[in-house]
Amino acid sequence: MRADIGDRIVIKSHRVGQPDRDCEVLEVHGPEGGRPYVVRWGDTGHETLFFPGADATIQHFEKVGA
């Protein structure tokens, strides 16, 4: 798993009727874009250190001006 600042991590729900969760990557602390990440959760705005598991996917966004 590799992420850059500004990417979005999405965790699929494990229960019917429960929404997926997503967060924005604010900082990358692992080597070469690896875990862990400091993220801001979309549903609460809470910032935390996060080690995503196998159920997480990363949405990469093209950097503006790159």
JSON list of N, CA and C in Angstrom, two decimals:
[
{"chain": "A", "resi": 1, "resn": "MET", "atom": "N", "xyz": [0.85, -1.17, 0.00]},
{"chain": "A", "resi": 1, "resn": "MET", "atom": "CA", "xyz": [0.00, 0.00, 0.00]},
{"chain": "A", "resi": 1, "resn": "MET", "atom": "C", "xyz": [0.89, 1.23, 0.00]},
{"chain": "A", "resi": 2, "resn": "ARG", "atom": "N", "xyz": [0.58, 2.17, -0.89]},
{"chain": "A", "resi": 2, "resn": "ARG", "atom": "CA", "xyz": [1.36, 3.40, -1.01]},
{"chain": "A", "resi": 2, "resn": "ARG", "atom": "C", "xyz": [0.40, 4.57, -1.18]},
{"chain": "A", "resi": 3, "resn": "ALA", "atom": "N", "xyz": [0.63, 5.62, -0.41]},
{"chain": "A", "resi": 3, "resn": "ALA", "atom": "CA", "xyz": [-0.22, 6.81, -0.48]},
{"chain": "A", "resi": 3, "resn": "ALA", "atom": "C", "xyz": [0.64, 8.06, -0.45]},
{"chain": "A", "resi": 4, "resn": "ASP", "atom": "N", "xyz": [0.07, 9.13, -0.96]},
{"chain": "A", "resi": 4, "resn": "ASP", "atom": "CA", "xyz": [0.69, 10.45, -0.92]},
{"chain": "A", "resi": 4, "resn": "ASP", "atom": "C", "xyz": [-0.24, 11.39, -0.16]},
{"chain": "A", "resi": 5, "resn": "ILE", "atom": "N", "xyz": [0.31, 12.49, 0.31]},
{"chain": "A", "resi": 5, "resn": "ILE", "atom": "CA", "xyz": [-0.51, 13.50, 0.98]},
{"chain": "A", "resi": 5, "resn": "ILE", "atom": "C", "xyz": [-1.60, 13.94, 0.01]},
{"chain": "A", "resi": 6, "resn": "GLY", "atom": "N", "xyz": [-2.83, 14.02, 0.50]},
{"chain": "A", "resi": 6, "resn": "GLY", "atom": "CA", "xyz": [-3.97, 14.42, -0.31]},
{"chain": "A", "resi": 6, "resn": "GLY", "atom": "C", "xyz": [-4.76, 13.26, -0.87]},
{"chain": "A", "resi": 7, "resn": "ASP", "atom": "N", "xyz": [-4.20, 12.04, -0.86]},
{"chain": "A", "resi": 7, "resn": "ASP", "atom": "CA", "xyz": [-4.94, 10.87, -1.31]},
{"chain": "A", "resi": 7, "resn": "ASP", "atom": "C", "xyz": [-6.05, 10.55, -0.31]},
{"chain": "A", "resi": 8, "resn": "ARG", "atom": "N", "xyz": [-7.00, 9.75, -0.76]},
{"chain": "A", "resi": 8, "resn": "ARG", "atom": "CA", "xyz": [-8.12, 9.34, 0.09]},
{"chain": "A", "resi": 8, "resn": "ARG", "atom": "C", "xyz": [-8.06, 7.84, 0.29]},
{"chain": "A", "resi": 9, "resn": "ILE", "atom": "N", "xyz": [-8.24, 7.42, 1.54]},
{"chain": "A", "resi": 9, "resn": "ILE", "atom": "CA", "xyz": [-8.31, 6.00, 1.88]},
{"chain": "A", "resi": 9, "resn": "ILE", "atom": "C", "xyz": [-9.78, 5.68, 2.15]},
{"chain": "A", "resi": 10, "resn": "VAL", "atom": "N", "xyz": [-10.28, 4.61, 1.51]},
{"chain": "A", "resi": 10, "resn": "VAL", "atom": "CA", "xyz": [-11.67, 4.20, 1.68]},
{"chain": "A", "resi": 10, "resn": "VAL", "atom": "C", "xyz": [-11.68, 2.81, 2.30]},
{"chain": "A", "resi": 11, "resn": "ILE", "atom": "N", "xyz": [-12.48, 2.66, 3.36]},
{"chain": "A", "resi": 11, "resn": "ILE", "atom": "CA", "xyz": [-12.63, 1.37, 4.03]},
{"chain": "A", "resi": 11, "resn": "ILE", "atom": "C", "xyz": [-14.07, 0.92, 3.81]},
{"chain": "A", "resi": 12, "resn": "LYS", "atom": "N", "xyz": [-14.22, -0.20, 3.13]},
{"chain": "A", "resi": 12, "resn": "LYS", "atom": "CA", "xyz": [-15.55, -0.72, 2.83]},
{"chain": "A", "resi": 12, "resn": "LYS", "atom": "C", "xyz": [-16.22, -1.24, 4.11]},
{"chain": "A", "resi": 13, "resn": "SER", "atom": "N", "xyz": [-17.52, -1.01, 4.18]},
{"chain": "A", "resi": 13, "resn": "SER", "atom": "CA", "xyz": [-18.30, -1.47, 5.32]},
{"chain": "A", "resi": 13, "resn": "SER", "atom": "C", "xyz": [-18.35, -2.99, 5.36]},
{"chain": "A", "resi": 14, "resn": "HIS", "atom": "N", "xyz": [-18.37, -3.53, 6.57]},
{"chain": "A", "resi": 14, "resn": "HIS", "atom": "CA", "xyz": [-18.46, -4.98, 6.75]},
{"chain": "A", "resi": 14, "resn": "HIS", "atom": "C", "xyz": [-19.88, -5.41, 7.10]},
{"chain": "A", "resi": 15, "resn": "ARG", "atom": "N", "xyz": [-20.80, -4.45, 7.21]},
{"chain": "A", "resi": 15, "resn": "ARG", "atom": "CA", "xyz": [-22.18, -4.75, 7.59]},
{"chain": "A", "resi": 15, "resn": "ARG", "atom": "C", "xyz": [-23.16, -4.10, 6.63]},
{"chain": "A", "resi": 16, "resn": "VAL", "atom": "N", "xyz": [-24.23, -4.79, 6.33]},
{"chain": "A", "resi": 16, "resn": "VAL", "atom": "CA", "xyz": [-25.27, -4.27, 5.47]},
{"chain": "A", "resi": 16, "resn": "VAL", "atom": "C", "xyz": [-25.89, -3.04, 6.13]},
{"chain": "A", "resi": 17, "resn": "GLY", "atom": "N", "xyz": [-26.07, -1.97, 5.36]},
{"chain": "A", "resi": 17, "resn": "GLY", "atom": "CA", "xyz": [-26.68, -0.76, 5.88]},
{"chain": "A", "resi": 17, "resn": "GLY", "atom": "C", "xyz": [-25.72, 0.20, 6.54]},
{"chain": "A", "resi": 18, "resn": "GLN", "atom": "N", "xyz": [-24.49, -0.23, 6.74]},
{"chain": "A", "resi": 18, "resn": "GLN", "atom": "CA", "xyz": [-23.49, 0.64, 7.35]},
{"chain": "A", "resi": 18, "resn": "GLN", "atom": "C", "xyz": [-22.67, 1.28, 6.22]},
{"chain": "A", "resi": 19, "resn": "PRO", "atom": "N", "xyz": [-22.45, 2.60, 6.29]},
{"chain": "A", "resi": 19, "resn": "PRO", "atom": "CA", "xyz": [-21.72, 3.27, 5.20]},
{"chain": "A", "resi": 19, "resn": "PRO", "atom": "C", "xyz": [-20.22, 2.96, 5.22]},
{"chain": "A", "resi": 20, "resn": "ASP", "atom": "N", "xyz": [-19.59, 3.12, 4.05]},
{"chain": "A", "resi": 20, "resn": "ASP", "atom": "CA", "xyz": [-18.14, 3.05, 3.97]},
{"chain": "A", "resi": 20, "resn": "ASP", "atom": "C", "xyz": [-17.57, 4.23, 4.74]},
{"chain": "A", "resi": 21, "resn": "ARG", "atom": "N", "xyz": [-16.31, 4.11, 5.18]},
{"chain": "A", "resi": 21, "resn": "ARG", "atom": "CA", "xyz": [-15.62, 5.24, 5.83]},
{"chain": "A", "resi": 21, "resn": "ARG", "atom": "C", "xyz": [-14.48, 5.69, 4.93]},
{"chain": "A", "resi": 22, "resn": "ASP", "atom": "N", "xyz": [-14.17, 6.96, 4.99]},
{"chain": "A", "resi": 22, "resn": "ASP", "atom": "CA", "xyz": [-13.06, 7.46, 4.20]},
{"chain": "A", "resi": 22, "resn": "ASP", "atom": "C", "xyz": [-12.32, 8.52, 4.99]},
{"chain": "A", "resi": 23, "resn": "CYS", "atom": "N", "xyz": [-11.05, 8.71, 4.61]},
{"chain": "A", "resi": 23, "resn": "CYS", "atom": "CA", "xyz": [-10.22, 9.69, 5.26]},
{"chain": "A", "resi": 23, "resn": "CYS", "atom": "C", "xyz": [-9.22, 10.26, 4.26]},
{"chain": "A", "resi": 24, "resn": "GLU", "atom": "N", "xyz": [-8.74, 11.45, 4.55]},
{"chain": "A", "resi": 24, "resn": "GLU", "atom": "CA", "xyz": [-7.74, 12.11, 3.72]},
{"chain": "A", "resi": 24, "resn": "GLU", "atom": "C", "xyz": [-6.38, 11.93, 4.36]},
{"chain": "A", "resi": 25, "resn": "VAL", "atom": "N", "xyz": [-5.38, 11.61, 3.56]},
{"chain": "A", "resi": 25, "resn": "VAL", "atom": "CA", "xyz": [-4.02, 11.45, 4.06]},
{"chain": "A", "resi": 25, "resn": "VAL", "atom": "C", "xyz": [-3.40, 12.83, 4.25]},
{"chain": "A", "resi": 26, "resn": "LEU", "atom": "N", "xyz": [-3.00, 13.14, 5.49]},
{"chain": "A", "resi": 26, "resn": "LEU", "atom": "CA", "xyz": [-2.38, 14.42, 5.82]},
{"chain": "A", "resi": 26, "resn": "LEU", "atom": "C", "xyz": [-0.87, 14.31, 5.92]},
{"chain": "A", "resi": 27, "resn": "GLU", "atom": "N", "xyz": [-0.37, 13.16, 6.40]},
{"chain": "A", "resi": 27, "resn": "GLU", "atom": "CA", "xyz": [1.06, 12.92, 6.54]},
{"chain": "A", "resi": 27, "resn": "GLU", "atom": "C", "xyz": [1.35, 11.45, 6.26]},
{"chain": "A", "resi": 28, "resn": "VAL", "atom": "N", "xyz": [2.52, 11.19, 5.69]},
{"chain": "A", "resi": 28, "resn": "VAL", "atom": "CA", "xyz": [2.96, 9.82, 5.42]},
{"chain": "A", "resi": 28, "resn": "VAL", "atom": "C", "xyz": [4.20, 9.57, 6.29]},
{"chain": "A", "resi": 29, "resn": "HIS", "atom": "N", "xyz": [4.14, 8.53, 7.13]},
{"chain": "A", "resi": 29, "resn": "HIS", "atom": "CA", "xyz": [5.24, 8.26, 8.06]},
{"chain": "A", "resi": 29, "resn": "HIS", "atom": "C", "xyz": [6.04, 7.02, 7.70]},
{"chain": "A", "resi": 30, "resn": "GLY", "atom": "N", "xyz": [5.57, 6.22, 6.76]},
{"chain": "A", "resi": 30, "resn": "GLY", "atom": "CA", "xyz": [6.30, 5.01, 6.37]},
{"chain": "A", "resi": 30, "resn": "GLY", "atom": "C", "xyz": [7.24, 5.28, 5.22]},
{"chain": "A", "resi": 31, "resn": "PRO", "atom": "N", "xyz": [8.16, 4.36, 4.98]},
{"chain": "A", "resi": 31, "resn": "PRO", "atom": "CA", "xyz": [9.09, 4.53, 3.87]},
{"chain": "A", "resi": 31, "resn": "PRO", "atom": "C", "xyz": [8.38, 4.40, 2.52]},
{"chain": "A", "resi": 32, "resn": "GLU", "atom": "N", "xyz": [8.75, 5.24, 1.56]},
{"chain": "A", "resi": 32, "resn": "GLU", "atom": "CA", "xyz": [8.24, 5.19, 0.19]},
{"chain": "A", "resi": 32, "resn": "GLU", "atom": "C", "xyz": [6.72, 5.21, 0.12]},
{"chain": "A", "resi": 33, "resn": "GLY", "atom": "N", "xyz": [6.08, 6.04, 0.93]},
{"chain": "A", "resi": 33, "resn": "GLY", "atom": "CA", "xyz": [4.63, 6.20, 0.91]},
{"chain": "A", "resi": 33, "resn": "GLY", "atom": "C", "xyz": [3.86, 5.13, 1.66]},
{"chain": "A", "resi": 34, "resn": "GLY", "atom": "N", "xyz": [4.56, 4.35, 2.47]},
{"chain": "A", "resi": 34, "resn": "GLY", "atom": "CA", "xyz": [3.91, 3.26, 3.20]},
{"chain": "A", "resi": 34, "resn": "GLY", "atom": "C", "xyz": [3.31, 3.71, 4.53]},
{"chain": "A", "resi": 35, "resn": "ARG", "atom": "N", "xyz": [2.66, 2.76, 5.18]},
{"chain": "A", "resi": 35, "resn": "ARG", "atom": "CA", "xyz": [2.02, 3.01, 6.47]},
{"chain": "A", "resi": 35, "resn": "ARG", "atom": "C", "xyz": [3.06, 3.32, 7.53]},
{"chain": "A", "resi": 36, "resn": "PRO", "atom": "N", "xyz": [2.66, 4.00, 8.59]},
{"chain": "A", "resi": 36, "resn": "PRO", "atom": "CA", "xyz": [1.34, 4.56, 8.92]},
{"chain": "A", "resi": 36, "resn": "PRO", "atom": "C", "xyz": [1.14, 5.95, 8.30]},
{"chain": "A", "resi": 37, "resn": "TYR", "atom": "N", "xyz": [-0.11, 6.40, 8.39]},
{"chain": "A", "resi": 37, "resn": "TYR", "atom": "CA", "xyz": [-0.50, 7.71, 7.87]},
{"chain": "A", "resi": 37, "resn": "TYR", "atom": "C", "xyz": [-1.20, 8.50, 8.97]},
{"chain": "A", "resi": 38, "resn": "VAL", "atom": "N", "xyz": [-1.04, 9.81, 8.94]},
{"chain": "A", "resi": 38, "resn": "VAL", "atom": "CA", "xyz": [-1.90, 10.68, 9.74]},
{"chain": "A", "resi": 38, "resn": "VAL", "atom": "C", "xyz": [-3.03, 11.06, 8.80]},
{"chain": "A", "resi": 39, "resn": "VAL", "atom": "N", "xyz": [-4.26, 10.82, 9.24]},
{"chain": "A", "resi": 39, "resn": "VAL", "atom": "CA", "xyz": [-5.43, 11.03, 8.39]},
{"chain": "A", "resi": 39, "resn": "VAL", "atom": "C", "xyz": [-6.48, 11.89, 9.10]},
{"chain": "A", "resi": 40, "resn": "ARG", "atom": "N", "xyz": [-7.37, 12.46, 8.29]},
{"chain": "A", "resi": 40, "resn": "ARG", "atom": "CA", "xyz": [-8.55, 13.17, 8.81]},
{"chain": "A", "resi": 40, "resn": "ARG", "atom": "C", "xyz": [-9.77, 12.42, 8.29]},
{"chain": "A", "resi": 41, "resn": "TRP", "atom": "N", "xyz": [-10.58, 11.91, 9.23]},
{"chain": "A", "resi": 41, "resn": "TRP", "atom": "CA", "xyz": [-11.77, 11.15, 8.86]},
{"chain": "A", "resi": 41, "resn": "TRP", "atom": "C", "xyz": [-12.86, 12.06, 8.32]},
{"chain": "A", "resi": 42, "resn": "GLY", "atom": "N", "xyz": [-13.47, 11.65, 7.20]},
{"chain": "A", "resi": 42, "resn": "GLY", "atom": "CA", "xyz": [-14.49, 12.44, 6.53]},
{"chain": "A", "resi": 42, "resn": "GLY", "atom": "C", "xyz": [-15.77, 12.60, 7.33]},
{"chain": "A", "resi": 43, "resn": "ASP", "atom": "N", "xyz": [-16.13, 11.59, 8.13]},
{"chain": "A", "resi": 43, "resn": "ASP", "atom": "CA", "xyz": [-17.40, 11.66, 8.84]},
{"chain": "A", "resi": 43, "resn": "ASP", "atom": "C", "xyz": [-17.31, 12.41, 10.16]},
{"chain": "A", "resi": 44, "resn": "THR", "atom": "N", "xyz": [-16.12, 12.51, 10.76]},
{"chain": "A", "resi": 44, "resn": "THR", "atom": "CA", "xyz": [-16.00, 13.17, 12.07]},
{"chain": "A", "resi": 44, "resn": "THR", "atom": "C", "xyz": [-15.03, 14.35, 12.08]},
{"chain": "A", "resi": 45, "resn": "GLY", "atom": "N", "xyz": [-14.12, 14.40, 11.08]},
{"chain": "A", "resi": 45, "resn": "GLY", "atom": "CA", "xyz": [-13.10, 15.44, 11.08]},
{"chain": "A", "resi": 45, "resn": "GLY", "atom": "C", "xyz": [-11.96, 15.15, 12.04]},
{"chain": "A", "resi": 46, "resn": "HIS", "atom": "N", "xyz": [-12.02, 14.02, 12.74]},
{"chain": "A", "resi": 46, "resn": "HIS", "atom": "CA", "xyz": [-11.00, 13.63, 13.71]},
{"chain": "A", "resi": 46, "resn": "HIS", "atom": "C", "xyz": [-9.71, 13.26, 12.99]},
{"chain": "A", "resi": 47, "resn": "GLU", "atom": "N", "xyz": [-8.57, 13.71, 13.51]},
{"chain": "A", "resi": 47, "resn": "GLU", "atom": "CA", "xyz": [-7.26, 13.37, 12.95]},
{"chain": "A", "resi": 47, "resn": "GLU", "atom": "C", "xyz": [-6.59, 12.34, 13.84]},
{"chain": "A", "resi": 48, "resn": "THR", "atom": "N", "xyz": [-6.01, 11.31, 13.21]},
{"chain": "A", "resi": 48, "resn": "THR", "atom": "CA", "xyz": [-5.40, 10.23, 13.95]},
{"chain": "A", "resi": 48, "resn": "THR", "atom": "C", "xyz": [-4.31, 9.54, 13.14]},
{"chain": "A", "resi": 49, "resn": "LEU", "atom": "N", "xyz": [-3.45, 8.79, 13.82]},
{"chain": "A", "resi": 49, "resn": "LEU", "atom": "CA", "xyz": [-2.47, 7.94, 13.16]},
{"chain": "A", "resi": 49, "resn": "LEU", "atom": "C", "xyz": [-3.19, 6.66, 12.76]},
{"chain": "A", "resi": 50, "resn": "PHE", "atom": "N", "xyz": [-3.03, 6.22, 11.50]},
{"chain": "A", "resi": 50, "resn": "PHE", "atom": "CA", "xyz": [-3.83, 5.12, 10.98]},
{"chain": "A", "resi": 50, "resn": "PHE", "atom": "C", "xyz": [-2.95, 4.12, 10.24]},
{"chain": "A", "resi": 51, "resn": "PHE", "atom": "N", "xyz": [-3.13, 2.85, 10.55]},
{"chain": "A", "resi": 51, "resn": "PHE", "atom": "CA", "xyz": [-2.48, 1.74, 9.86]},
{"chain": "A", "resi": 51, "resn": "PHE", "atom": "C", "xyz": [-3.57, 0.98, 9.11]},
{"chain": "A", "resi": 52, "resn": "PRO", "atom": "N", "xyz": [-3.85, 1.32, 7.84]},
{"chain": "A", "resi": 52, "resn": "PRO", "atom": "CA", "xyz": [-4.94, 0.66, 7.12]},
{"chain": "A", "resi": 52, "resn": "PRO", "atom": "C", "xyz": [-4.67, -0.83, 6.90]},
{"chain": "A", "resi": 53, "resn": "GLY", "atom": "N", "xyz": [-5.75, -1.60, 6.91]},
{"chain": "A", "resi": 53, "resn": "GLY", "atom": "CA", "xyz": [-5.66, -3.04, 6.69]},
{"chain": "A", "resi": 53, "resn": "GLY", "atom": "C", "xyz": [-5.97, -3.41, 5.25]},
{"chain": "A", "resi": 54, "resn": "ALA", "atom": "N", "xyz": [-6.15, -4.70, 5.03]},
{"chain": "A", "resi": 54, "resn": "ALA", "atom": "CA", "xyz": [-6.38, -5.24, 3.70]},
{"chain": "A", "resi": 54, "resn": "ALA", "atom": "C", "xyz": [-7.72, -4.80, 3.10]},
{"chain": "A", "resi": 55, "resn": "ASP", "atom": "N", "xyz": [-8.65, -4.35, 3.93]},
{"chain": "A", "resi": 55, "resn": "ASP", "atom": "CA", "xyz": [-9.96, -3.92, 3.44]},
{"chain": "A", "resi": 55, "resn": "ASP", "atom": "C", "xyz": [-9.97, -2.47, 2.96]},
{"chain": "A", "resi": 56, "resn": "ALA", "atom": "N", "xyz": [-8.82, -1.81, 2.99]},
{"chain": "A", "resi": 56, "resn": "ALA", "atom": "CA", "xyz": [-8.73, -0.41, 2.59]},
{"chain": "A", "resi": 56, "resn": "ALA", "atom": "C", "xyz": [-8.20, -0.28, 1.16]},
{"chain": "A", "resi": 57, "resn": "THR", "atom": "N", "xyz": [-8.72, 0.71, 0.44]},
{"chain": "A", "resi": 57, "resn": "THR", "atom": "CA", "xyz": [-8.20, 1.04, -0.89]},
{"chain": "A", "resi": 57, "resn": "THR", "atom": "C", "xyz": [-7.80, 2.51, -0.89]},
{"chain": "A", "resi": 58, "resn": "ILE", "atom": "N", "xyz": [-6.87, 2.84, -1.77]},
{"chain": "A", "resi": 58, "resn": "ILE", "atom": "CA", "xyz": [-6.41, 4.23, -1.84]},
{"chain": "A", "resi": 58, "resn": "ILE", "atom": "C", "xyz": [-6.83, 4.82, -3.17]},
{"chain": "A", "resi": 59, "resn": "GLN", "atom": "N", "xyz": [-7.43, 6.00, -3.10]},
{"chain": "A", "resi": 59, "resn": "GLN", "atom": "CA", "xyz": [-7.76, 6.77, -4.30]},
{"chain": "A", "resi": 59, "resn": "GLN", "atom": "C", "xyz": [-6.70, 7.83, -4.46]},
{"chain": "A", "resi": 60, "resn": "HIS", "atom": "N", "xyz": [-5.91, 7.71, -5.52]},
{"chain": "A", "resi": 60, "resn": "HIS", "atom": "CA", "xyz": [-4.85, 8.67, -5.78]},
{"chain": "A", "resi": 60, "resn": "HIS", "atom": "C", "xyz": [-5.42, 9.81, -6.61]},
{"chain": "A", "resi": 61, "resn": "PHE", "atom": "N", "xyz": [-5.02, 11.02, -6.28]},
{"chain": "A", "resi": 61, "resn": "PHE", "atom": "CA", "xyz": [-5.48, 12.21, -7.01]},
{"chain": "A", "resi": 61, "resn": "PHE", "atom": "C", "xyz": [-4.30, 12.86, -7.67]},
{"chain": "A", "resi": 62, "resn": "GLU", "atom": "N", "xyz": [-4.50, 13.31, -8.90]},
{"chain": "A", "resi": 62, "resn": "GLU", "atom": "CA", "xyz": [-3.45, 14.01, -9.62]},
{"chain": "A", "resi": 62, "resn": "GLU", "atom": "C", "xyz": [-3.19, 15.33, -8.94]},
{"chain": "A", "resi": 63, "resn": "LYS", "atom": "N", "xyz": [-1.92, 15.64, -8.74]},
{"chain": "A", "resi": 63, "resn": "LYS", "atom": "CA", "xyz": [-1.56, 16.87, -8.06]},
{"chain": "A", "resi": 63, "resn": "LYS", "atom": "C", "xyz": [-1.70, 18.04, -9.02]},
{"chain": "A", "resi": 64, "resn": "VAL", "atom": "N", "xyz": [-2.35, 19.13, -8.59]},
{"chain": "A", "resi": 64, "resn": "VAL", "atom": "CA", "xyz": [-2.55, 20.31, -9.40]},
{"chain": "A", "resi": 64, "resn": "VAL", "atom": "C", "xyz": [-1.21, 21.01, -9.58]},
{"chain": "A", "resi": 65, "resn": "GLY", "atom": "N", "xyz": [-0.89, 21.36, -10.81]},
{"chain": "A", "resi": 65, "resn": "GLY", "atom": "CA", "xyz": [0.35, 22.06, -11.09]},
{"chain": "A", "resi": 65, "resn": "GLY", "atom": "C", "xyz": [1.56, 21.14, -11.21]},
{"chain": "A", "resi": 66, "resn": "ALA", "atom": "N", "xyz": [1.32, 19.84, -11.16]},
{"chain": "A", "resi": 66, "resn": "ALA", "atom": "CA", "xyz": [2.45, 18.90, -11.24]},
{"chain": "A", "resi": 66, "resn": "ALA", "atom": "C", "xyz": [2.76, 18.54, -12.67]}
]
